[in-house]
Short mmCIF file of C-alpha atoms in Angstrom, two decimals:
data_model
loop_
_atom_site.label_atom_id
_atom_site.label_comp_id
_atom_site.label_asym_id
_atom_site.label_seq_id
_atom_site.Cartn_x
_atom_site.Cartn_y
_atom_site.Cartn_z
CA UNK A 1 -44.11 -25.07 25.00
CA UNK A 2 -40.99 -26.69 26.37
CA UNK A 3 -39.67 -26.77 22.80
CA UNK A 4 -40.12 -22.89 21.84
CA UNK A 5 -38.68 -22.24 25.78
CA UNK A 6 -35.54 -24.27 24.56
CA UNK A 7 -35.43 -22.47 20.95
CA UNK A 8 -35.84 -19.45 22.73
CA UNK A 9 -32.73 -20.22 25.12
CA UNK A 10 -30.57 -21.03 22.26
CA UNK A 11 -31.42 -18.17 20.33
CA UNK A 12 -30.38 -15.82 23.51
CA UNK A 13 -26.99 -17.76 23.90
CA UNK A 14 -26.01 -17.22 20.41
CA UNK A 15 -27.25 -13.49 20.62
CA UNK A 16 -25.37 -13.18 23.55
CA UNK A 17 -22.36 -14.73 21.94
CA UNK A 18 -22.46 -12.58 18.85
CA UNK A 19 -22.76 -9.58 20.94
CA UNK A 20 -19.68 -10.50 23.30
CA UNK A 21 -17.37 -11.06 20.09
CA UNK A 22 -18.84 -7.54 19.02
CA UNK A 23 -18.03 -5.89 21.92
CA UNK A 24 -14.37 -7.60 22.40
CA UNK A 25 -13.34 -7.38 18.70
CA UNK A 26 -10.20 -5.35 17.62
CA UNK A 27 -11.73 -3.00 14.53
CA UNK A 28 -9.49 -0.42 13.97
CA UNK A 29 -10.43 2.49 11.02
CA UNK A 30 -7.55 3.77 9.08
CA UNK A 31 -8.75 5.80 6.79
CA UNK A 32 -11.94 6.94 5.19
CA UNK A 33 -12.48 8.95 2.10
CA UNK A 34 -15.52 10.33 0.48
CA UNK A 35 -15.94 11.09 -3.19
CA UNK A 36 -19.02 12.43 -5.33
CA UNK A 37 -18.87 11.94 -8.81
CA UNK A 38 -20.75 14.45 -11.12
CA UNK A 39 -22.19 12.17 -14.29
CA UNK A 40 -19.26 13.44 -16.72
CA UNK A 41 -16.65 12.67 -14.34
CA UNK A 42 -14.95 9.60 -14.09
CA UNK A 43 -12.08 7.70 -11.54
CA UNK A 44 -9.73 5.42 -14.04
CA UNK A 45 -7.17 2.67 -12.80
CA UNK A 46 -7.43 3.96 -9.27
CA UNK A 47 -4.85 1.42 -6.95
CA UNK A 48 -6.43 0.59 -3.85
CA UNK A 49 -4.13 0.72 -0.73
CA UNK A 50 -6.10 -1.33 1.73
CA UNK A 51 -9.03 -3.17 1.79
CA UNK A 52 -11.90 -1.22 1.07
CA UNK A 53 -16.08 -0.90 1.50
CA UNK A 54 -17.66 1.21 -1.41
CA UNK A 55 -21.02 2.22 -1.64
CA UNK A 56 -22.37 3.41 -5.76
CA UNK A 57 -25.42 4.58 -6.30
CA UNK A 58 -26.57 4.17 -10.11
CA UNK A 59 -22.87 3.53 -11.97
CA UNK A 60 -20.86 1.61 -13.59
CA UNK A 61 -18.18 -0.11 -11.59
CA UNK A 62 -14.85 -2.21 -12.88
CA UNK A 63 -12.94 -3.61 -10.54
CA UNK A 64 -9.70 -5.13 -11.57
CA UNK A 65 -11.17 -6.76 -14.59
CA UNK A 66 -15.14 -7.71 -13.10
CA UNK A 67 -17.48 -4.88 -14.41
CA UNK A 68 -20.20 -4.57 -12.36
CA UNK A 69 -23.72 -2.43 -13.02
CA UNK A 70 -25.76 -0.98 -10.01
CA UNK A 71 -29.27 0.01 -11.22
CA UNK A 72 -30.25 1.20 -7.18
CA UNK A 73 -26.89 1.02 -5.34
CA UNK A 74 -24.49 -1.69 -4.74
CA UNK A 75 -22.19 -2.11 -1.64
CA UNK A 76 -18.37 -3.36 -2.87
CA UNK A 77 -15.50 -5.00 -0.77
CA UNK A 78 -12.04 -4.24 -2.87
CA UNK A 79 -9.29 -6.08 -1.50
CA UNK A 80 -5.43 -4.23 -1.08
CA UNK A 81 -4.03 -3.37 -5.00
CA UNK A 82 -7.04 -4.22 -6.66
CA UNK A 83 -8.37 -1.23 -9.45
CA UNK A 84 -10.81 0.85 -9.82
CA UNK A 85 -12.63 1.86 -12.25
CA UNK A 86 -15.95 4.05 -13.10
CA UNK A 87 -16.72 5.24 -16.39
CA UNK A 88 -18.78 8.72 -16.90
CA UNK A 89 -22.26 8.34 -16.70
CA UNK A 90 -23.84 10.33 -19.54
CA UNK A 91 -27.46 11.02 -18.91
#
């Protein structure tokens, strides 16, 4: 019992940690965009001018020159000046 007690004492310190770097971290949003492709449309050599999340949902992505195929959805970090790419999607 002592051991689990002990586990259980870590596991709150590191929570707590996590939570205090959460709560005193500098995030700052600059910008945020949203974009819904129809399946014959298509976004070609796009520059990106920050750092990016992306969420796709059934496409085609290229980014820079990794193609990348999302059957569900995929979740995408682009870094500053990398492109994008996503073909039409012809059903």
């Amino acid at each position: 019992m002592d051991k689990l007690y002990g586990g259980q004492r870590m596991l709150r310190g590191a929570l707590h940690n996590a939570l205090w770097m959460w709560e005193n971290a500098t995030i700052m949003i600059a910008d945020i965009r949203h974009r819904l492709l129809r399946p014959d449309e298509s976004i070609r050599h796009y520059q990106m001018l920050a750092n990016m999340f992306m969420f796709a949902e059934r496409s085609q992505v290229y980014l820079d020159d990794a193609q990348y195929q999302t059957e569900r959805f995929g979740v995408f970090h682009e870094g500053k000046g990398t492109l994008l790419s996503i073909p039409p999607k012809y059903l």
